[in-house]
Amino acid sequence: MPLFESLKSQVSEAWPFVKKVLHQLKYPSAIAAVYGLLDWHFSGKPFSLAAYLKLCAPALFFIMWLVAMYERERKKSSDKEALSGLSSDIQSLKSLVTDLGSSRHASLPASAPIAYGTSFSQQLMAEADGVFRSGHKLAALLQAGVAFEQAVRSFAIRKGLAAAERMPLLTILQKVDFLLPQGWQGEIHMLRKIRNQLAHASKSELADIENADMVFRTYGLAIEALESARDA
């Protein structure tokens, strides 16, 4: 029957939430029940279900209030730790950008606009270049990081690491580190770290156009180096 099916569907949707609430009530209810039994035992009065429930209900309410206070303080502590970790990541990103800026390829003078190729990574970089020129630098750097990842995966597969398609990027680089283009090992590892931390950066962290330009251009140069090494 449609009514039965509708009711069954609603119960199925609500059950996970009901189950979660019941799980949260499990220990507080047990403590309140024990409290009520102890009070009845030591009072010496005849057992009365009504009196027992009247005693347990306020006890359960008080215990749940304490649990809510604890959970709120725990969330505050967790939020503070997350904020502290985010600040640390941003500072680390600044350090990585500074280190990258002093590297050999990143310090090369900016040349004419790059003519992107037809590979998947180059197509992603061409799209990112348009986004970058429109002023959305952080979004462009995020896409450049994706293009860089695809270039690394393609490089590893060409070098015989067939499983690279599903491996974490760090694992891939550890396995093909000795095969990376000569002179690019350090910068490629720095670009991976920058890629991982860009998601935590705000506009203020990359407000310096020169730094954003340098990181973006180095992504393009690294992709070009990885792809030109296919026959090496």
mmCIF file of N, CA and C in Angstrom, residues 137-216:
data_model
loop_
_atom_site.group_PDB
_atom_site.id
_atom_site.type_symbol
_atom_site.label_atom_id
_atom_site.label_comp_id
_atom_site.label_asym_id
_atom_site.label_seq_id
_atom_site.Cartn_x
_atom_site.Cartn_y
_atom_site.Cartn_z
ATOM 1 N N LYS A 137 43.773 34.809 -8.630
ATOM 2 C CA LYS A 137 45.085 34.162 -8.548
ATOM 3 C C LYS A 137 45.053 32.871 -7.735
ATOM 4 N N LEU A 138 44.335 32.880 -6.612
ATOM 5 C CA LEU A 138 44.304 31.680 -5.780
ATOM 6 C C LEU A 138 43.626 30.525 -6.513
ATOM 7 N N ALA A 139 42.511 30.816 -7.194
ATOM 8 C CA ALA A 139 41.825 29.772 -7.966
ATOM 9 C C ALA A 139 42.728 29.237 -9.071
ATOM 10 N N ALA A 140 43.479 30.144 -9.714
ATOM 11 C CA ALA A 140 44.391 29.720 -10.781
ATOM 12 C C ALA A 140 45.508 28.848 -10.234
ATOM 13 N N LEU A 141 46.026 29.201 -9.062
ATOM 14 C CA LEU A 141 47.096 28.402 -8.461
ATOM 15 C C LEU A 141 46.589 27.024 -8.054
ATOM 16 N N LEU A 142 45.349 26.956 -7.587
ATOM 17 C CA LEU A 142 44.770 25.656 -7.239
ATOM 18 C C LEU A 142 44.665 24.767 -8.477
ATOM 19 N N GLN A 143 44.223 25.341 -9.598
ATOM 20 C CA GLN A 143 44.125 24.548 -10.824
ATOM 21 C C GLN A 143 45.508 24.198 -11.350
ATOM 22 N N ALA A 144 46.468 25.108 -11.191
ATOM 23 C CA ALA A 144 47.840 24.799 -11.607
ATOM 24 C C ALA A 144 48.378 23.619 -10.808
ATOM 25 N N GLY A 145 47.991 23.539 -9.523
ATOM 26 C CA GLY A 145 48.396 22.399 -8.706
ATOM 27 C C GLY A 145 47.811 21.099 -9.220
ATOM 28 N N VAL A 146 46.566 21.144 -9.697
ATOM 29 C CA VAL A 146 45.941 19.954 -10.287
ATOM 30 C C VAL A 146 46.670 19.554 -11.563
ATOM 31 N N ALA A 147 47.002 20.550 -12.400
ATOM 32 C CA ALA A 147 47.739 20.273 -13.640
ATOM 33 C C ALA A 147 49.101 19.669 -13.333
ATOM 34 N N PHE A 148 49.746 20.185 -12.302
ATOM 35 C CA PHE A 148 51.049 19.670 -11.877
ATOM 36 C C PHE A 148 50.930 18.214 -11.439
ATOM 37 N N GLU A 149 49.892 17.907 -10.665
ATOM 38 C CA GLU A 149 49.686 16.527 -10.207
ATOM 39 C C GLU A 149 49.501 15.581 -11.393
ATOM 40 N N GLN A 150 48.705 16.002 -12.371
ATOM 41 C CA GLN A 150 48.481 15.164 -13.550
ATOM 42 C C GLN A 150 49.775 14.951 -14.330
ATOM 43 N N ALA A 151 50.609 15.992 -14.391
ATOM 44 C CA ALA A 151 51.889 15.868 -15.097
ATOM 45 C C ALA A 151 52.806 14.877 -14.387
ATOM 46 N N VAL A 152 52.810 14.917 -13.052
ATOM 47 C CA VAL A 152 53.642 13.981 -12.282
ATOM 48 C C VAL A 152 53.150 12.553 -12.490
ATOM 49 N N ARG A 153 51.833 12.354 -12.453
ATOM 50 C CA ARG A 153 51.283 11.006 -12.646
ATOM 51 C C ARG A 153 51.632 10.477 -14.040
ATOM 52 N N SER A 154 51.471 11.321 -15.055
ATOM 53 C CA SER A 154 51.793 10.897 -16.422
ATOM 54 C C SER A 154 53.275 10.574 -16.556
ATOM 55 N N PHE A 155 54.114 11.383 -15.928
ATOM 56 C CA PHE A 155 55.561 11.155 -15.959
ATOM 57 C C PHE A 155 55.894 9.799 -15.339
ATOM 58 N N ALA A 156 55.297 9.516 -14.167
ATOM 59 C CA ALA A 156 55.574 8.259 -13.469
ATOM 60 C C ALA A 156 55.103 7.055 -14.283
ATOM 61 N N ILE A 157 53.941 7.178 -14.913
ATOM 62 C CA ILE A 157 53.429 6.075 -15.737
ATOM 63 C C ILE A 157 54.355 5.824 -16.921
ATOM 64 N N ARG A 158 54.842 6.892 -17.544
ATOM 65 C CA ARG A 158 55.770 6.726 -18.667
ATOM 66 C C ARG A 158 57.069 6.059 -18.230
ATOM 67 N N LYS A 159 57.437 6.273 -16.967
ATOM 68 C CA LYS A 159 58.669 5.686 -16.454
ATOM 69 C C LYS A 159 58.463 4.272 -15.918
ATOM 70 N N GLY A 160 57.254 3.728 -16.100
ATOM 71 C CA GLY A 160 57.015 2.335 -15.737
ATOM 72 C C GLY A 160 56.237 2.117 -14.462
ATOM 73 N N LEU A 161 55.813 3.190 -13.779
ATOM 74 C CA LEU A 161 55.051 3.038 -12.539
ATOM 75 C C LEU A 161 53.559 3.063 -12.888
ATOM 76 N N ALA A 162 53.047 1.918 -13.329
ATOM 77 C CA ALA A 162 51.667 1.848 -13.821
ATOM 78 C C ALA A 162 50.642 2.188 -12.743
ATOM 79 N N ALA A 163 50.967 1.884 -11.490
ATOM 80 C CA ALA A 163 50.018 2.122 -10.396
ATOM 81 C C ALA A 163 49.932 3.589 -10.005
ATOM 82 N N ALA A 164 50.702 4.454 -10.661
ATOM 83 C CA ALA A 164 50.745 5.872 -10.283
ATOM 84 C C ALA A 164 49.400 6.560 -10.440
ATOM 85 N N GLU A 165 48.531 5.991 -11.265
ATOM 86 C CA GLU A 165 47.229 6.618 -11.507
ATOM 87 C C GLU A 165 46.415 6.738 -10.231
ATOM 88 N N ARG A 166 46.637 5.816 -9.267
ATOM 89 C CA ARG A 166 45.829 5.826 -8.046
ATOM 90 C C ARG A 166 46.667 6.062 -6.789
ATOM 91 N N MET A 167 47.946 6.261 -6.927
ATOM 92 C CA MET A 167 48.810 6.468 -5.754
ATOM 93 C C MET A 167 48.732 7.912 -5.256
ATOM 94 N N PRO A 168 48.941 8.126 -3.954
ATOM 95 C CA PRO A 168 49.098 9.496 -3.458
ATOM 96 C C PRO A 168 50.310 10.149 -4.116
ATOM 97 N N LEU A 169 50.247 11.453 -4.308
ATOM 98 C CA LEU A 169 51.308 12.155 -5.028
ATOM 99 C C LEU A 169 52.658 12.012 -4.335
ATOM 100 N N LEU A 170 52.671 12.083 -3.008
ATOM 101 C CA LEU A 170 53.933 11.952 -2.284
ATOM 102 C C LEU A 170 54.566 10.591 -2.535
ATOM 103 N N THR A 171 53.760 9.532 -2.526
ATOM 104 C CA THR A 171 54.276 8.181 -2.777
ATOM 105 C C THR A 171 54.876 8.080 -4.170
ATOM 106 N N ILE A 172 54.203 8.682 -5.143
ATOM 107 C CA ILE A 172 54.722 8.661 -6.516
ATOM 108 C C ILE A 172 56.089 9.322 -6.575
ATOM 109 N N LEU A 173 56.198 10.511 -5.990
ATOM 110 C CA LEU A 173 57.462 11.249 -6.052
ATOM 111 C C LEU A 173 58.582 10.509 -5.326
ATOM 112 N N GLN A 174 58.233 9.818 -4.251
ATOM 113 C CA GLN A 174 59.253 9.042 -3.538
ATOM 114 C C GLN A 174 59.771 7.896 -4.397
ATOM 115 N N LYS A 175 58.891 7.332 -5.215
ATOM 116 C CA LYS A 175 59.286 6.188 -6.041
ATOM 117 C C LYS A 175 60.046 6.598 -7.301
ATOM 118 N N VAL A 176 59.763 7.793 -7.821
ATOM 119 C CA VAL A 176 60.418 8.210 -9.077
ATOM 120 C C VAL A 176 61.373 9.379 -8.859
ATOM 121 N N ASP A 177 61.721 9.655 -7.611
ATOM 122 C CA ASP A 177 62.559 10.820 -7.306
ATOM 123 C C ASP A 177 63.852 10.815 -8.117
ATOM 124 N N PHE A 178 64.483 9.646 -8.224
ATOM 125 C CA PHE A 178 65.763 9.565 -8.933
ATOM 126 C C PHE A 178 65.596 9.706 -10.441
ATOM 127 N N LEU A 179 64.358 9.658 -10.929
ATOM 128 C CA LEU A 179 64.089 9.788 -12.360
ATOM 129 C C LEU A 179 63.626 11.192 -12.753
ATOM 130 N N LEU A 180 63.393 12.053 -11.771
ATOM 131 C CA LEU A 180 62.896 13.396 -12.064
ATOM 132 C C LEU A 180 63.902 14.167 -12.913
ATOM 133 N N PRO A 181 63.421 15.126 -13.722
ATOM 134 C CA PRO A 181 64.325 15.904 -14.566
ATOM 135 C C PRO A 181 65.478 16.505 -13.767
ATOM 136 N N GLN A 182 66.657 16.457 -14.329
ATOM 137 C CA GLN A 182 67.859 16.931 -13.654
ATOM 138 C C GLN A 182 67.697 18.387 -13.209
ATOM 139 N N GLY A 183 67.983 18.638 -11.938
ATOM 140 C CA GLY A 183 67.917 19.988 -11.404
ATOM 141 C C GLY A 183 66.537 20.427 -10.950
ATOM 142 N N TRP A 184 65.542 19.559 -11.104
ATOM 143 C CA TRP A 184 64.171 19.925 -10.750
ATOM 144 C C TRP A 184 63.668 19.228 -9.487
ATOM 145 N N GLN A 185 64.453 18.322 -8.926
ATOM 146 C CA GLN A 185 63.955 17.521 -7.804
ATOM 147 C C GLN A 185 63.444 18.392 -6.654
ATOM 148 N N GLY A 186 64.276 19.334 -6.218
ATOM 149 C CA GLY A 186 63.902 20.162 -5.071
ATOM 150 C C GLY A 186 62.662 20.989 -5.330
ATOM 151 N N GLU A 187 62.596 21.613 -6.497
ATOM 152 C CA GLU A 187 61.452 22.468 -6.807
ATOM 153 C C GLU A 187 60.168 21.662 -6.963
ATOM 154 N N ILE A 188 60.263 20.482 -7.542
ATOM 155 C CA ILE A 188 59.061 19.650 -7.704
ATOM 156 C C ILE A 188 58.495 19.248 -6.344
ATOM 157 N N HIS A 189 59.365 18.917 -5.404
ATOM 158 C CA HIS A 189 58.884 18.572 -4.058
ATOM 159 C C HIS A 189 58.293 19.800 -3.364
ATOM 160 N N MET A 190 58.894 20.979 -3.570
ATOM 161 C CA MET A 190 58.342 22.201 -2.983
ATOM 162 C C MET A 190 56.977 22.524 -3.588
ATOM 163 N N LEU A 191 56.840 22.323 -4.893
ATOM 164 C CA LEU A 191 55.556 22.586 -5.549
ATOM 165 C C LEU A 191 54.471 21.650 -5.029
ATOM 166 N N ARG A 192 54.836 20.398 -4.723
ATOM 167 C CA ARG A 192 53.858 19.463 -4.143
ATOM 168 C C ARG A 192 53.372 19.970 -2.791
ATOM 169 N N LYS A 193 54.305 20.439 -1.970
ATOM 170 C CA LYS A 193 53.926 20.942 -0.645
ATOM 171 C C LYS A 193 53.054 22.189 -0.760
ATOM 172 N N ILE A 194 53.424 23.075 -1.688
ATOM 173 C CA ILE A 194 52.620 24.283 -1.890
ATOM 174 C C ILE A 194 51.212 23.905 -2.344
ATOM 175 N N ARG A 195 51.130 22.934 -3.257
ATOM 176 C CA ARG A 195 49.830 22.466 -3.740
ATOM 177 C C ARG A 195 48.969 21.970 -2.591
ATOM 178 N N ASN A 196 49.569 21.246 -1.644
ATOM 179 C CA ASN A 196 48.813 20.694 -0.520
ATOM 180 C C ASN A 196 48.310 21.778 0.424
ATOM 181 N N GLN A 197 49.030 22.899 0.508
ATOM 182 C CA GLN A 197 48.680 23.924 1.488
ATOM 183 C C GLN A 197 47.911 25.097 0.901
ATOM 184 N N LEU A 198 47.795 25.152 -0.412
ATOM 185 C CA LEU A 198 47.086 26.271 -1.030
ATOM 186 C C LEU A 198 45.629 26.345 -0.592
ATOM 187 N N ALA A 199 45.029 25.201 -0.272
ATOM 188 C CA ALA A 199 43.624 25.190 0.132
ATOM 189 C C ALA A 199 43.408 25.977 1.417
ATOM 190 N N HIS A 200 44.466 26.178 2.209
ATOM 191 C CA HIS A 200 44.351 26.897 3.476
ATOM 192 C C HIS A 200 44.729 28.369 3.342
ATOM 193 N N ALA A 201 45.130 28.784 2.149
ATOM 194 C CA ALA A 201 45.599 30.157 1.983
ATOM 195 C C ALA A 201 44.439 31.095 1.679
ATOM 196 N N SER A 202 44.516 32.297 2.214
ATOM 197 C CA SER A 202 43.549 33.337 1.870
ATOM 198 C C SER A 202 44.225 34.316 0.923
ATOM 199 N N LYS A 203 43.466 35.263 0.420
ATOM 200 C CA LYS A 203 44.036 36.218 -0.531
ATOM 201 C C LYS A 203 45.196 36.989 0.080
ATOM 202 N N SER A 204 45.123 37.247 1.398
ATOM 203 C CA SER A 204 46.184 38.024 2.033
ATOM 204 C C SER A 204 47.516 37.295 2.018
ATOM 205 N N GLU A 205 47.483 35.948 2.053
ATOM 206 C CA GLU A 205 48.734 35.191 2.034
ATOM 207 C C GLU A 205 49.407 35.239 0.663
ATOM 208 N N LEU A 206 48.632 35.428 -0.400
ATOM 209 C CA LEU A 206 49.198 35.491 -1.748
ATOM 210 C C LEU A 206 48.868 36.820 -2.420
ATOM 211 N N ALA A 207 48.779 37.880 -1.599
ATOM 212 C CA ALA A 207 48.437 39.188 -2.139
ATOM 213 C C ALA A 207 49.581 39.768 -2.960
ATOM 214 N N ASP A 208 50.795 39.336 -2.679
ATOM 215 C CA ASP A 208 51.957 39.822 -3.422
ATOM 216 C C ASP A 208 51.929 39.221 -4.824
ATOM 217 N N ILE A 209 51.629 40.060 -5.819
ATOM 218 C CA ILE A 209 51.480 39.568 -7.195
ATOM 219 C C ILE A 209 52.758 38.914 -7.688
ATOM 220 N N GLU A 210 53.883 39.470 -7.278
ATOM 221 C CA GLU A 210 55.154 38.909 -7.742
ATOM 222 C C GLU A 210 55.307 37.468 -7.276
ATOM 223 N N ASN A 211 54.966 37.201 -6.034
ATOM 224 C CA ASN A 211 55.067 35.833 -5.521
ATOM 225 C C ASN A 211 54.079 34.903 -6.216
ATOM 226 N N ALA A 212 52.855 35.371 -6.402
ATOM 227 C CA ALA A 212 51.851 34.543 -7.076
ATOM 228 C C ALA A 212 52.281 34.255 -8.509
ATOM 229 N N ASP A 213 52.809 35.273 -9.194
ATOM 230 C CA ASP A 213 53.307 35.078 -10.560
ATOM 231 C C ASP A 213 54.412 34.032 -10.590
ATOM 232 N N MET A 214 55.321 34.139 -9.637
ATOM 233 C CA MET A 214 56.467 33.236 -9.600
ATOM 234 C C MET A 214 56.031 31.793 -9.374
ATOM 235 N N VAL A 215 55.108 31.575 -8.432
ATOM 236 C CA VAL A 215 54.637 30.215 -8.150
ATOM 237 C C VAL A 215 53.916 29.648 -9.372
ATOM 238 N N PHE A 216 53.047 30.460 -9.971
ATOM 239 C CA PHE A 216 52.291 29.996 -11.135
ATOM 240 C C PHE A 216 53.226 29.658 -12.294
#
